[in-house]
Structures are given as structure tokens and as C-alpha cells.
């Protein structure tokens, strides 16, 4: 049994909040550069360059990439051989407060969704999973609400064709239009229950962006099946192509760079249903992880 | 690139077309959701506004905290459409320009045309870069709103794209959905 102290978790979360908000993920930066190399629309090229310059500026000046430093979403994968000494959720939320304060990030969280009130830094939305092993993996994804507001969920009939699902995803991106800071990264969750599809869509944003859209080996049972993996990979490619033909482009001012990636995560579902959830990220897709 | 200065003149603005790029220098005020709600409530109750709305520029922005040695933290635009319900009343009462990101409603577009105002886009998601164009930031009012408080900004060569010009032409209309 490995023991991890709450204070270590608090410190790690604080560091991750700062890192995620200030240093753009290398895979996202690389995807932006690939998009710039491909893009032919003059204004889109200029705007992609501004976005890349902004990432460099943020890093050089230790400034948040975007002023919307989001609602922090924290994923914890706790190894079953790990013992946490202290209050885990409290440690995470204290870590968020420490990190947001020291990084001069934004206090965007209102204590009550209806009463609102003066905003603060915490709490985070925390997802805890127990996994085999002796490690604790922490991922912090600060999610801006310009893009979070464009999330969608649809409970399809189980007999629906794939074309209908594609149409739903493409229309969701079209309706987000210029508002959510394109070029986007589209997270899609298919299967499970309504809530689980939404979680999968969010988790899809943690996946590394790759040049050829190659999927990492997913750990869910459905993706372990060859046919399912091939189908989702094909869907990702087709959707990315269709989305990039919408001519939304960076800042919605045209061009073929509307999305940098489409990531689909799947899970088994019920005979009576087919939930599909969409979580859009702006071009400043921020996250950072550590294994304790 | 064309440079413009506050206070903005109707005559100067009439020369700008949707899609034009400009550099703005002068005084602008940050205001977003809750500040808009308060400003509009004050107008409806005929109360005095915290700043002179006539000729003013509002920036839809809630900056991060300010790191030591800088004038302001990261300070990019927020989504303009959330202010759609409030913008027409402010424009009617003299607001000259708004800076944000994304599209605006038909009502906002009509108000801009009627009162010869203007809507600018700032580089979305580029708050670190835009921070360099802010020379001075002074907390102004509604401090209880935290990042949604109104802050008076002195900006220099702040890069903008005309989103909706004074004739009501939108840079998005040609590609607007449906």
C-alpha cells in the first residue's frame, strides 16, 4: 500500500492549474502550426499566427493564455493500492485556490448557480475513478465557458443511422459558429447513459492531438474491439473533414481551419438508446497531468 | 493599418467597413454580463450611470488578476451574444462602440445601424497578447462583481476587426448559418 499525503495532492493540483493555464499543450500548439501550414485563406492564416504568438507571449510573460481560466475540471485516477491520508476533495479544492491565486488566474466560480454572488476560485468539478495499480494520476482541465456553453446532448433512438449522428455533431459546430473561439477541438461521447456520454465527451478532450488522427489505445471495452475502433477512427476523420468544410475558420471569419481535431470516445449502452454528447473546446485547449 | 482614437466620432466611424482592421487607442470600459444587467437597470430606473455612456466604448471582458509589474493580466474578449439582451438599450442611450467576439443578434445590428454605432471583434482567446496593449487599468465600479467589475482601460494600438459597421453590415452575415 502506497500512502499519498493530501498536502502532496494539494501542491500537485496547484502546479497543474498554473501550468495548464499558462503553457499551451505541446500537441495543441503543434496542431495549430500544422493548420497554419495547410490554411490558404489569408485572414485565417493571420489569425492562426496571432493565436500561436499569443501562446508564446503567455509562456514568456507567465500570463494566462486566455482570461477565461475556466471552471477547473479535475480527473483523479486513484490506484487501488493507494491510501490517501487526509481529505482528498478538500486537498484538490485547496490546490485549485492556491494555483489560481499564485498564477494570477481568474476567479470565475460563483458559489451558487442561482444566487450568483461574488466569484471565487473554487470548487472544481472533480471526477474520481479507482483503477488498478499504485499510482495517482491527476489531470486538470480548466474549461472556459465560451465553449462549454455550446455543449450538446441528444438521446438518439437505437435504430438511428450514423449519418443522423454525424449531422447532429456538424450542426452543433455550425450553431457554435464564431462564438466559442474556433478553431475548435470537438470532444464526442457516444454510449453509456446521458451523464456518462457527457463525461466521455469531456474526457475526449484530454486525448493527445496527433498529426494523422491516430487513436491511442483506449481502455474501455468497446474500443478494444477492432471494428469499433476502426469505425470511430473513420468517423473522426469524416467529421473533421465535414466540419472544416463549414468555412467558419479562426474567429469565424472564414477558412478551412474550423476544428483541429474530433475525438470520439465510446462506451457500451442500453438496447433502447444511443446517447451522443458533444463538448467543444476553444483553440486554447488547456490541460496538464501528473502521476504521483 | 488605420488608427482610431477615443472619443470616437460618428464621422470617423462611418468610414469603417465590416472586415476592416484598425488599431484603437484611448479609453475603454470593461463590462460583461452582470455589469450590463446593472447598467440597464439603472437606465430603466433613470438613475445616474457610473460613467458617461455617450460616446463610450465598452469592452466585453473580464480580465484575470494582474501579475506584479504589469498593467493588467490576460484580457481577451468574451462572447458578445450574451450581451444581446442589453446592448440595444445602451446603444440607444449613447454607447458608441462595443468590443467582443462572435456574432450579435439582429436587434443589436439594427440598433447599431439606427444610432450609427459600431461593433468590433478583438482577437478571441488571445488575452495574453492583448494585455500588452493596455497601458493602464483602473478599477472603476461594481467591485463586488470581482472579474465582472467595470475597469477603465487606457489602451494603445489595440488591434480590432470591424464586426458590424455603422451601416449595419456584419462581417458574419455572408456566412451566417441559415
Tab-separated table of C-alpha atoms in Angstrom:
chain	number	residue	atom	x	y	z
A	1	UNK	CA	0.000	0.000	0.000
A	2	UNK	CA	1.373	3.376	-1.028
A	3	UNK	CA	0.390	6.374	1.060
A	4	UNK	CA	-0.005	9.788	-0.539
A	5	UNK	CA	-0.476	12.778	1.708
A	6	UNK	CA	-3.249	15.246	0.994
A	7	UNK	CA	-0.728	18.082	1.044
A	8	UNK	CA	1.176	16.470	-1.874
A	9	UNK	CA	-2.062	16.352	-3.847
A	10	UNK	CA	-2.829	19.965	-2.975
A	11	UNK	CA	0.612	21.064	-4.215
A	12	UNK	CA	0.377	18.988	-7.386
A	13	UNK	CA	-3.068	20.379	-8.260
A	14	UNK	CA	-1.846	23.945	-7.683
A	15	UNK	CA	1.093	23.415	-10.059
A	16	UNK	CA	-1.118	21.777	-12.686
A	17	UNK	CA	-3.619	24.675	-12.635
A	18	UNK	CA	-0.833	27.160	-13.309
A	19	UNK	CA	0.906	25.031	-15.924
A	20	UNK	CA	-2.295	24.238	-17.828
A	21	UNK	CA	-3.391	27.887	-17.910
A	22	UNK	CA	-0.064	29.395	-18.961
A	23	UNK	CA	1.710	26.811	-21.115
A	24	UNK	CA	-0.313	25.692	-24.130
A	25	UNK	CA	-0.296	21.916	-24.555
A	26	UNK	CA	2.527	20.986	-26.991
A	27	UNK	CA	0.161	18.781	-29.024
A	28	UNK	CA	-2.322	21.667	-29.402
A	29	UNK	CA	0.442	24.077	-30.392
A	30	UNK	CA	1.746	21.559	-32.944
A	31	UNK	CA	-1.785	21.132	-34.357
A	32	UNK	CA	-2.120	24.915	-34.714
A	33	UNK	CA	1.182	25.029	-36.590
A	34	UNK	CA	0.098	22.198	-38.892
A	35	UNK	CA	-3.158	24.069	-39.547
A	36	UNK	CA	-1.230	27.238	-40.394
A	37	UNK	CA	0.890	25.309	-42.889
A	38	UNK	CA	-2.263	23.956	-44.590
A	39	UNK	CA	-4.502	27.035	-44.442
A	40	UNK	CA	-4.774	29.134	-47.597
A	41	UNK	CA	-7.220	31.836	-46.539
A	42	UNK	CA	-5.140	34.954	-45.864
A	43	UNK	CA	-7.103	36.218	-42.875
A	44	UNK	CA	-7.292	32.729	-41.352
A	45	UNK	CA	-3.514	32.408	-41.701
A	46	UNK	CA	-3.033	35.731	-39.958
A	47	UNK	CA	-5.361	34.769	-37.109
A	48	UNK	CA	-3.682	31.380	-36.641
A	49	UNK	CA	-0.364	33.188	-36.389
A	50	UNK	CA	-1.831	35.548	-33.760
A	51	UNK	CA	-3.048	32.521	-31.760
A	52	UNK	CA	0.424	30.936	-31.944
A	53	UNK	CA	2.048	34.262	-30.961
A	54	UNK	CA	-0.363	34.523	-28.037
A	55	UNK	CA	0.768	31.116	-26.744
A	56	UNK	CA	4.412	32.235	-26.918
A	57	UNK	CA	3.567	35.538	-25.212
A	58	UNK	CA	1.669	33.781	-22.413
A	59	UNK	CA	4.608	31.494	-21.760
A	60	UNK	CA	7.197	34.288	-21.878
A	61	UNK	CA	5.273	36.591	-19.542
A	62	UNK	CA	3.772	33.835	-17.345
A	63	UNK	CA	0.320	35.116	-18.238
A	64	UNK	CA	-2.832	33.076	-18.690
A	65	UNK	CA	-3.273	32.081	-22.350
A	66	UNK	CA	-6.877	33.245	-22.074
A	67	UNK	CA	-8.520	35.402	-19.404
A	68	UNK	CA	-11.214	32.754	-19.053
A	69	UNK	CA	-9.180	30.380	-16.941
A	70	UNK	CA	-12.291	28.298	-16.804
A	71	UNK	CA	-14.027	26.127	-14.314
A	72	UNK	CA	-11.320	23.668	-13.300
A	73	UNK	CA	-12.271	20.079	-14.087
A	74	UNK	CA	-10.060	17.655	-12.182
A	75	UNK	CA	-9.777	13.970	-13.060
A	76	UNK	CA	-8.309	11.661	-10.442
A	77	UNK	CA	-7.360	8.088	-11.246
A	78	UNK	CA	-6.622	6.533	-7.896
A	79	UNK	CA	-4.757	3.241	-7.905
A	80	UNK	CA	-6.455	0.653	-5.700
A	81	UNK	CA	-3.159	0.214	-3.811
A	82	UNK	CA	-3.015	3.884	-2.905
A	83	UNK	CA	-4.033	5.174	0.508
A	84	UNK	CA	-4.764	8.873	0.744
A	85	UNK	CA	-4.051	10.392	4.125
A	86	UNK	CA	-6.349	13.350	4.569
A	87	UNK	CA	-9.353	14.780	2.759
A	88	UNK	CA	-8.944	14.231	-0.992
A	89	UNK	CA	-11.589	16.641	-2.302
A	90	UNK	CA	-10.562	19.338	0.144
A	91	UNK	CA	-6.938	18.922	-0.975
A	92	UNK	CA	-7.965	19.308	-4.624
A	93	UNK	CA	-10.044	22.421	-3.994
A	94	UNK	CA	-7.351	23.999	-1.800
A	95	UNK	CA	-4.847	23.205	-4.546
A	96	UNK	CA	-7.078	24.922	-7.092
A	97	UNK	CA	-7.290	28.009	-4.876
A	98	UNK	CA	-3.523	28.057	-4.325
A	99	UNK	CA	-2.745	27.628	-8.018
A	100	UNK	CA	-5.299	30.133	-9.293
A	101	UNK	CA	-4.130	32.682	-6.731
A	102	UNK	CA	-0.403	32.287	-7.332
A	103	UNK	CA	-0.808	32.148	-11.115
A	104	UNK	CA	-2.893	35.359	-11.166
A	105	UNK	CA	-5.680	33.397	-12.855
A	106	UNK	CA	-9.322	34.420	-12.792
A	107	UNK	CA	-11.860	33.939	-10.031
A	108	UNK	CA	-14.728	32.780	-12.233
A	109	UNK	CA	-16.682	30.473	-9.920
A	110	UNK	CA	-19.883	31.633	-8.233
A	111	UNK	CA	-20.835	29.711	-5.097
A	112	UNK	CA	-24.473	29.323	-6.094
A	113	UNK	CA	-25.683	28.995	-9.684
A	114	UNK	CA	-28.911	30.895	-8.975
A	115	UNK	CA	-27.871	33.416	-6.332
A	116	UNK	CA	-24.534	34.019	-8.126
A	117	UNK	CA	-22.657	36.391	-5.753
A	118	UNK	CA	-19.011	37.419	-5.765
A	119	UNK	CA	-16.931	34.868	-7.686
A	120	UNK	CA	-14.072	32.836	-6.210
A	121	UNK	CA	-11.546	30.256	-7.483
A	122	UNK	CA	-13.124	27.014	-6.315
A	123	UNK	CA	-14.610	24.454	-6.154
A	124	UNK	CA	-13.511	22.372	-9.095
A	125	UNK	CA	-15.648	19.722	-10.765
A	126	UNK	CA	-13.965	16.524	-9.600
A	127	UNK	CA	-14.182	13.100	-11.258
A	128	UNK	CA	-12.697	10.248	-9.249
A	129	UNK	CA	-12.030	6.817	-10.671
A	130	UNK	CA	-10.475	3.820	-8.953
A	131	UNK	CA	-8.061	1.958	-11.213
A	132	UNK	CA	-5.647	-0.957	-10.647
A	133	UNK	CA	-2.116	-0.100	-9.513
A	134	UNK	CA	-0.181	2.041	-7.072
A	135	UNK	CA	-0.289	5.431	-8.769
A	136	UNK	CA	-2.438	8.507	-8.502
A	137	UNK	CA	-2.871	10.295	-11.812
A	138	UNK	CA	-4.174	13.842	-11.631
A	139	UNK	CA	-5.336	15.764	-14.703
A	140	UNK	CA	-6.521	19.363	-14.530
A	141	UNK	CA	-8.571	20.728	-17.421
A	142	UNK	CA	-9.551	24.373	-16.924
A	143	UNK	CA	-12.638	24.684	-19.131
A	144	UNK	CA	-13.646	28.097	-20.462
A	145	UNK	CA	-17.368	28.723	-20.683
A	146	UNK	CA	-17.476	30.412	-24.084
A	147	UNK	CA	-17.059	26.901	-25.438
A	148	UNK	CA	-18.668	24.968	-22.570
A	149	UNK	CA	-21.905	26.874	-23.276
A	150	UNK	CA	-22.036	25.211	-26.703
A	151	UNK	CA	-22.151	21.659	-25.292
A	152	UNK	CA	-24.972	19.455	-26.534
A	153	UNK	CA	-26.558	16.135	-25.653
A	154	UNK	CA	-29.003	14.152	-27.744
A	155	UNK	CA	-30.639	10.870	-26.863
A	156	UNK	CA	-30.974	9.130	-30.240
A	157	UNK	CA	-33.146	6.137	-30.996
A	158	UNK	CA	-31.101	2.903	-31.151
A	159	UNK	CA	-32.153	2.372	-34.779
A	160	UNK	CA	-30.751	5.705	-35.960
A	161	UNK	CA	-28.274	5.737	-38.833
A	162	UNK	CA	-24.726	7.004	-38.418
A	163	UNK	CA	-25.480	9.814	-40.872
A	164	UNK	CA	-28.014	11.249	-38.388
A	165	UNK	CA	-25.382	11.252	-35.642
A	166	UNK	CA	-22.889	12.969	-37.926
A	167	UNK	CA	-25.490	15.570	-38.858
A	168	UNK	CA	-26.136	16.311	-35.172
A	169	UNK	CA	-22.421	16.842	-34.480
A	170	UNK	CA	-21.855	19.002	-37.566
A	171	UNK	CA	-24.942	21.114	-36.822
A	172	UNK	CA	-23.787	21.616	-33.225
A	173	UNK	CA	-20.488	23.013	-34.511
A	174	UNK	CA	-22.298	25.137	-37.086
A	175	UNK	CA	-24.517	26.607	-34.395
A	176	UNK	CA	-21.492	27.376	-32.200
A	177	UNK	CA	-20.267	29.308	-35.244
A	178	UNK	CA	-17.762	32.045	-34.387
A	179	UNK	CA	-18.810	32.318	-30.717
A	180	UNK	CA	-16.740	29.671	-28.960
A	181	UNK	CA	-13.270	30.649	-30.284
A	182	UNK	CA	-12.619	28.437	-33.304
A	183	UNK	CA	-10.583	26.522	-34.382
A	184	UNK	CA	-12.228	24.017	-32.074
A	185	UNK	CA	-11.336	20.643	-30.662
A	186	UNK	CA	-14.521	18.559	-30.666
A	187	UNK	CA	-14.969	16.005	-27.907
A	188	UNK	CA	-17.718	13.457	-28.559
A	189	UNK	CA	-19.069	10.832	-26.197
A	190	UNK	CA	-21.211	8.050	-27.643
A	191	UNK	CA	-22.970	5.460	-25.499
A	192	UNK	CA	-23.399	4.872	-21.783
A	193	UNK	CA	-26.107	6.982	-20.155
A	194	UNK	CA	-26.908	10.673	-20.621
A	195	UNK	CA	-24.478	11.713	-17.882
A	196	UNK	CA	-21.789	9.246	-18.943
A	197	UNK	CA	-21.860	10.346	-22.593
A	198	UNK	CA	-21.223	13.918	-21.397
A	199	UNK	CA	-18.297	12.750	-19.280
A	200	UNK	CA	-16.832	10.815	-22.223
A	201	UNK	CA	-17.114	13.910	-24.406
A	202	UNK	CA	-15.178	15.926	-21.840
A	203	UNK	CA	-12.585	13.178	-21.353
A	204	UNK	CA	-12.079	13.047	-25.116
A	205	UNK	CA	-10.506	16.497	-24.827
A	206	UNK	CA	-7.710	15.075	-22.690
A	207	UNK	CA	-6.589	12.824	-25.535
A	208	UNK	CA	-3.446	13.936	-27.312
A	209	UNK	CA	-3.926	15.591	-30.706
A	210	UNK	CA	-1.975	13.734	-33.359
A	211	UNK	CA	-0.995	14.541	-36.918
A	212	UNK	CA	-2.831	11.632	-38.528
A	213	UNK	CA	-5.700	11.367	-36.064
A	214	UNK	CA	-4.330	8.071	-34.786
A	215	UNK	CA	-6.097	6.918	-31.633
A	216	UNK	CA	-4.255	5.952	-28.512
A	217	UNK	CA	-5.321	2.590	-27.143
A	218	UNK	CA	-8.480	3.345	-25.260
A	219	UNK	CA	-9.050	1.474	-22.046
A	220	UNK	CA	-12.781	0.972	-22.428
A	221	UNK	CA	-14.003	-2.428	-23.551
A	222	UNK	CA	-15.753	-1.270	-26.714
A	223	UNK	CA	-12.699	0.398	-28.179
A	224	UNK	CA	-10.653	-2.715	-27.526
A	225	UNK	CA	-12.687	-4.342	-30.284
A	226	UNK	CA	-11.067	-3.781	-33.650
A	227	UNK	CA	-14.242	-2.998	-35.590
A	228	UNK	CA	-15.435	-0.391	-33.109
A	229	UNK	CA	-12.030	1.294	-33.047
A	230	UNK	CA	-11.861	1.398	-36.824
A	231	UNK	CA	-15.378	2.822	-37.072
A	232	UNK	CA	-14.757	5.632	-34.591
A	233	UNK	CA	-11.436	6.476	-36.263
A	234	UNK	CA	-13.246	6.675	-39.617
A	235	UNK	CA	-15.999	8.806	-38.082
A	236	UNK	CA	-13.423	11.168	-36.589
A	237	UNK	CA	-11.787	11.677	-39.990
A	238	UNK	CA	-15.097	12.186	-41.813
A	239	UNK	CA	-16.411	14.595	-39.199
A	240	UNK	CA	-13.209	16.632	-39.165
A	241	UNK	CA	-13.357	16.952	-42.935
A	242	UNK	CA	-17.040	17.963	-42.902
A	243	UNK	CA	-16.520	20.467	-40.078
A	244	UNK	CA	-13.568	22.028	-41.861
A	245	UNK	CA	-15.771	22.494	-44.918
A	246	UNK	CA	-18.188	24.703	-42.932
A	247	UNK	CA	-15.964	27.722	-43.690
A	248	UNK	CA	-16.263	29.010	-40.119
A	249	UNK	CA	-12.497	29.314	-39.687
A	250	UNK	CA	-10.471	31.083	-36.980
A	251	UNK	CA	-12.639	33.668	-35.189
A	252	UNK	CA	-15.455	32.655	-37.536
A	253	UNK	CA	-14.027	34.800	-40.341
A	254	UNK	CA	-13.656	32.008	-42.872
A	255	UNK	CA	-11.063	29.441	-43.867
A	256	UNK	CA	-10.776	25.711	-43.668
A	257	UNK	CA	-9.453	25.557	-40.114
A	258	UNK	CA	-12.691	25.255	-38.140
A	259	UNK	CA	-11.565	22.331	-35.995
A	260	UNK	CA	-8.128	20.968	-35.157
A	261	UNK	CA	-9.462	17.559	-34.169
A	262	UNK	CA	-12.532	15.457	-33.494
A	263	UNK	CA	-12.095	12.962	-30.677
A	264	UNK	CA	-14.729	10.300	-30.111
A	265	UNK	CA	-14.930	8.088	-27.032
A	266	UNK	CA	-17.456	5.263	-26.871
A	267	UNK	CA	-18.947	3.009	-24.204
A	268	UNK	CA	-21.490	0.180	-24.218
A	269	UNK	CA	-25.079	1.363	-23.958
A	270	UNK	CA	-28.661	0.140	-23.449
A	271	UNK	CA	-30.696	-1.657	-26.164
A	272	UNK	CA	-33.236	1.181	-26.073
A	273	UNK	CA	-30.919	4.105	-26.580
A	274	UNK	CA	-27.934	5.838	-28.110
A	275	UNK	CA	-26.754	8.922	-26.204
A	276	UNK	CA	-24.460	11.284	-28.079
A	277	UNK	CA	-22.807	14.186	-26.266
A	278	UNK	CA	-20.632	16.942	-27.593
A	279	UNK	CA	-18.154	19.020	-25.652
A	280	UNK	CA	-16.471	21.747	-27.664
A	281	UNK	CA	-13.142	23.235	-26.691
A	282	UNK	CA	-11.863	26.554	-27.956
A	283	UNK	CA	-8.442	26.661	-29.633
A	284	UNK	CA	-6.905	27.212	-26.198
A	285	UNK	CA	-7.453	23.620	-25.080
A	286	UNK	CA	-5.702	23.552	-21.754
A	287	UNK	CA	-4.864	20.623	-19.525
A	288	UNK	CA	-1.956	19.219	-17.542
A	289	UNK	CA	-1.376	15.885	-15.850
A	290	UNK	CA	0.940	14.306	-13.336
A	291	UNK	CA	1.411	10.847	-11.850
A	292	UNK	CA	2.149	10.716	-8.116
B	1	UNK	CA	-3.144	49.979	-40.596
B	2	UNK	CA	-5.793	52.567	-39.797
B	3	UNK	CA	-5.561	54.079	-36.336
B	4	UNK	CA	-8.574	55.350	-34.414
B	5	UNK	CA	-8.813	57.212	-31.131
B	6	UNK	CA	-11.400	57.755	-28.415
B	7	UNK	CA	-13.665	59.658	-28.195
B	8	UNK	CA	-14.885	58.072	-31.434
B	9	UNK	CA	-16.602	60.429	-33.847
B	10	UNK	CA	-19.641	59.384	-35.864
B	11	UNK	CA	-17.980	60.828	-38.936
B	12	UNK	CA	-14.805	58.792	-38.454
B	13	UNK	CA	-16.728	55.595	-37.783
B	14	UNK	CA	-18.843	55.981	-40.906
B	15	UNK	CA	-15.724	55.384	-42.992
B	16	UNK	CA	-15.088	51.966	-41.445
B	17	UNK	CA	-16.460	48.877	-43.153
B	18	UNK	CA	-17.180	45.414	-41.752
B	19	UNK	CA	-13.960	43.412	-42.014
B	20	UNK	CA	-11.592	46.413	-41.754
B	21	UNK	CA	-8.695	46.100	-39.350
B	22	UNK	CA	-7.960	49.032	-37.052
B	23	UNK	CA	-5.794	49.930	-34.059
B	24	UNK	CA	-7.666	51.655	-31.245
B	25	UNK	CA	-6.075	53.981	-28.703
B	26	UNK	CA	-7.756	55.752	-25.809
B	27	UNK	CA	-10.179	54.939	-23.016
B	28	UNK	CA	-12.446	51.896	-22.952
B	29	UNK	CA	-14.501	50.333	-20.147
B	30	UNK	CA	-14.770	46.620	-19.430
B	31	UNK	CA	-18.297	45.358	-18.795
B	32	UNK	CA	-19.835	41.928	-19.159
B	33	UNK	CA	-22.962	40.045	-18.080
B	34	UNK	CA	-23.716	41.286	-14.537
B	35	UNK	CA	-22.419	44.822	-15.174
B	36	UNK	CA	-24.718	45.046	-18.215
B	37	UNK	CA	-27.656	43.927	-16.140
B	38	UNK	CA	-26.912	46.687	-13.612
B	39	UNK	CA	-26.304	49.387	-16.220
B	40	UNK	CA	-29.623	48.587	-17.884
B	41	UNK	CA	-31.468	48.509	-14.554
B	42	UNK	CA	-30.018	51.955	-13.773
B	43	UNK	CA	-31.196	53.305	-17.133
B	44	UNK	CA	-34.683	51.878	-16.600
B	45	UNK	CA	-34.850	53.433	-13.107
B	46	UNK	CA	-33.487	56.700	-14.525
B	47	UNK	CA	-30.512	56.556	-12.167
B	48	UNK	CA	-27.155	58.129	-12.961
B	49	UNK	CA	-24.743	55.756	-14.675
B	50	UNK	CA	-21.229	55.214	-13.263
B	51	UNK	CA	-19.662	56.656	-16.428
B	52	UNK	CA	-20.772	58.866	-19.288
B	53	UNK	CA	-22.298	56.449	-21.775
B	54	UNK	CA	-22.495	58.968	-24.574
B	55	UNK	CA	-19.628	58.249	-26.988
B	56	UNK	CA	-18.221	55.481	-24.759
B	57	UNK	CA	-16.599	52.198	-25.781
B	58	UNK	CA	-17.475	49.029	-23.850
B	59	UNK	CA	-15.173	46.020	-23.945
B	60	UNK	CA	-16.840	42.676	-23.185
B	61	UNK	CA	-14.015	41.483	-20.980
B	62	UNK	CA	-13.316	40.070	-17.533
B	63	UNK	CA	-9.547	40.091	-17.059
B	64	UNK	CA	-7.536	37.737	-14.875
B	65	UNK	CA	-5.778	39.079	-11.785
B	66	UNK	CA	-2.896	41.418	-12.544
B	67	UNK	CA	0.584	39.941	-12.113
B	68	UNK	CA	3.194	42.179	-10.461
B	69	UNK	CA	4.843	44.627	-12.835
B	70	UNK	CA	2.116	44.533	-15.471
B	71	UNK	CA	-0.762	46.950	-16.126
B	72	UNK	CA	-3.266	44.119	-16.431
B	73	UNK	CA	-3.439	40.340	-16.687
B	74	UNK	CA	-4.767	38.320	-19.584
B	75	UNK	CA	-7.643	40.320	-21.076
B	76	UNK	CA	-9.253	38.956	-24.238
B	77	UNK	CA	-12.885	39.383	-25.303
B	78	UNK	CA	-15.817	37.307	-24.047
B	79	UNK	CA	-18.775	36.070	-26.136
B	80	UNK	CA	-20.794	39.089	-27.295
B	81	UNK	CA	-24.107	37.310	-27.853
B	82	UNK	CA	-24.638	37.063	-24.090
B	83	UNK	CA	-24.928	40.850	-24.053
B	84	UNK	CA	-27.529	40.873	-26.877
B	85	UNK	CA	-30.387	41.477	-24.455
B	86	UNK	CA	-28.723	44.608	-23.065
B	87	UNK	CA	-26.759	46.189	-25.917
B	88	UNK	CA	-29.676	47.865	-27.783
B	89	UNK	CA	-30.716	49.875	-24.691
B	90	UNK	CA	-27.136	51.018	-24.084
B	91	UNK	CA	-26.687	51.976	-27.744
B	92	UNK	CA	-29.937	53.934	-27.605
B	93	UNK	CA	-28.505	55.818	-24.624
B	94	UNK	CA	-25.335	56.834	-26.399
B	95	UNK	CA	-22.937	53.843	-26.309
B	96	UNK	CA	-20.789	54.258	-29.410
B	97	UNK	CA	-18.812	51.038	-29.682
B	98	UNK	CA	-18.675	47.528	-28.347
B	99	UNK	CA	-15.727	45.154	-28.474
B	100	UNK	CA	-16.248	41.410	-28.171
B	101	UNK	CA	-16.097	38.124	-30.014
B	102	UNK	CA	-18.576	36.249	-32.169
B	103	UNK	CA	-21.868	37.374	-33.621
B	104	UNK	CA	-24.615	39.700	-32.353
B	105	UNK	CA	-28.401	39.466	-32.727
B	106	UNK	CA	-30.466	41.207	-35.412
B	107	UNK	CA	-31.731	43.604	-32.737
B	108	UNK	CA	-28.184	44.678	-31.875
B	109	UNK	CA	-27.360	45.028	-35.553
B	110	UNK	CA	-30.453	47.204	-36.084
B	111	UNK	CA	-29.593	49.395	-33.078
B	112	UNK	CA	-26.044	49.860	-34.366
B	113	UNK	CA	-27.411	50.954	-37.758
B	114	UNK	CA	-30.040	53.270	-36.291
B	115	UNK	CA	-27.672	55.063	-33.911
B	116	UNK	CA	-24.555	54.859	-36.109
B	117	UNK	CA	-22.586	52.877	-33.547
B	118	UNK	CA	-20.055	50.135	-34.273
B	119	UNK	CA	-19.137	46.617	-33.129
B	120	UNK	CA	-15.546	45.452	-33.125
B	121	UNK	CA	-14.048	41.983	-32.789
B	122	UNK	CA	-10.921	41.534	-30.702
B	123	UNK	CA	-8.576	38.542	-31.117
B	124	UNK	CA	-10.523	35.782	-29.401
B	125	UNK	CA	-8.621	33.620	-26.936
B	126	UNK	CA	-5.529	35.820	-27.185
B	127	UNK	CA	-5.740	37.587	-23.829
B	128	UNK	CA	-2.013	37.360	-23.100
B	129	UNK	CA	-1.105	39.191	-26.301
B	130	UNK	CA	-3.822	41.840	-25.860
B	131	UNK	CA	-2.593	42.525	-22.322
B	132	UNK	CA	0.419	44.241	-23.887
B	133	UNK	CA	-1.840	46.884	-25.481
B	134	UNK	CA	-3.244	48.004	-22.128
B	135	UNK	CA	-1.160	50.799	-20.646
B	136	UNK	CA	-3.208	51.421	-17.537
B	137	UNK	CA	-6.135	49.719	-15.799
B	138	UNK	CA	-8.113	51.421	-13.050
B	139	UNK	CA	-10.793	49.684	-11.006
B	140	UNK	CA	-13.854	51.790	-11.662
B	141	UNK	CA	-17.056	50.436	-10.174
B	142	UNK	CA	-19.094	47.350	-9.183
B	143	UNK	CA	-16.051	45.921	-7.352
B	144	UNK	CA	-18.332	43.348	-5.716
B	145	UNK	CA	-18.637	41.629	-9.104
B	146	UNK	CA	-14.992	40.517	-8.974
B	147	UNK	CA	-13.752	39.893	-12.532
B	148	UNK	CA	-17.049	41.317	-13.830
B	149	UNK	CA	-16.404	44.721	-12.264
B	150	UNK	CA	-16.111	47.698	-14.585
B	151	UNK	CA	-12.458	48.579	-15.192
B	152	UNK	CA	-11.327	51.700	-17.036
B	153	UNK	CA	-8.602	50.797	-19.521
B	154	UNK	CA	-6.164	53.030	-21.288
B	155	UNK	CA	-5.255	51.176	-24.475
B	156	UNK	CA	-2.701	51.823	-27.187
B	157	UNK	CA	-2.904	50.334	-30.680
B	158	UNK	CA	-5.408	47.722	-29.548
B	159	UNK	CA	-5.962	45.531	-32.644
B	160	UNK	CA	-9.582	45.192	-33.769
B	161	UNK	CA	-11.616	43.985	-36.730
B	162	UNK	CA	-14.871	45.752	-37.586
B	163	UNK	CA	-17.607	43.172	-36.888
B	164	UNK	CA	-20.659	45.332	-37.629
B	165	UNK	CA	-20.156	48.719	-39.233
B	166	UNK	CA	-22.257	51.853	-38.714
B	167	UNK	CA	-24.410	50.911	-41.729
B	168	UNK	CA	-25.317	47.648	-40.024
B	169	UNK	CA	-23.255	45.399	-42.290
B	170	UNK	CA	-21.911	42.348	-40.455
B	171	UNK	CA	-18.681	40.560	-41.232
B	172	UNK	CA	-20.524	37.335	-40.423
B	173	UNK	CA	-23.679	37.874	-42.439
B	174	UNK	CA	-22.339	36.337	-45.615
B	175	UNK	CA	-21.524	33.144	-43.789
B	176	UNK	CA	-24.155	33.224	-41.056
B	177	UNK	CA	-25.918	29.864	-40.552
B	178	UNK	CA	-29.322	29.578	-42.283
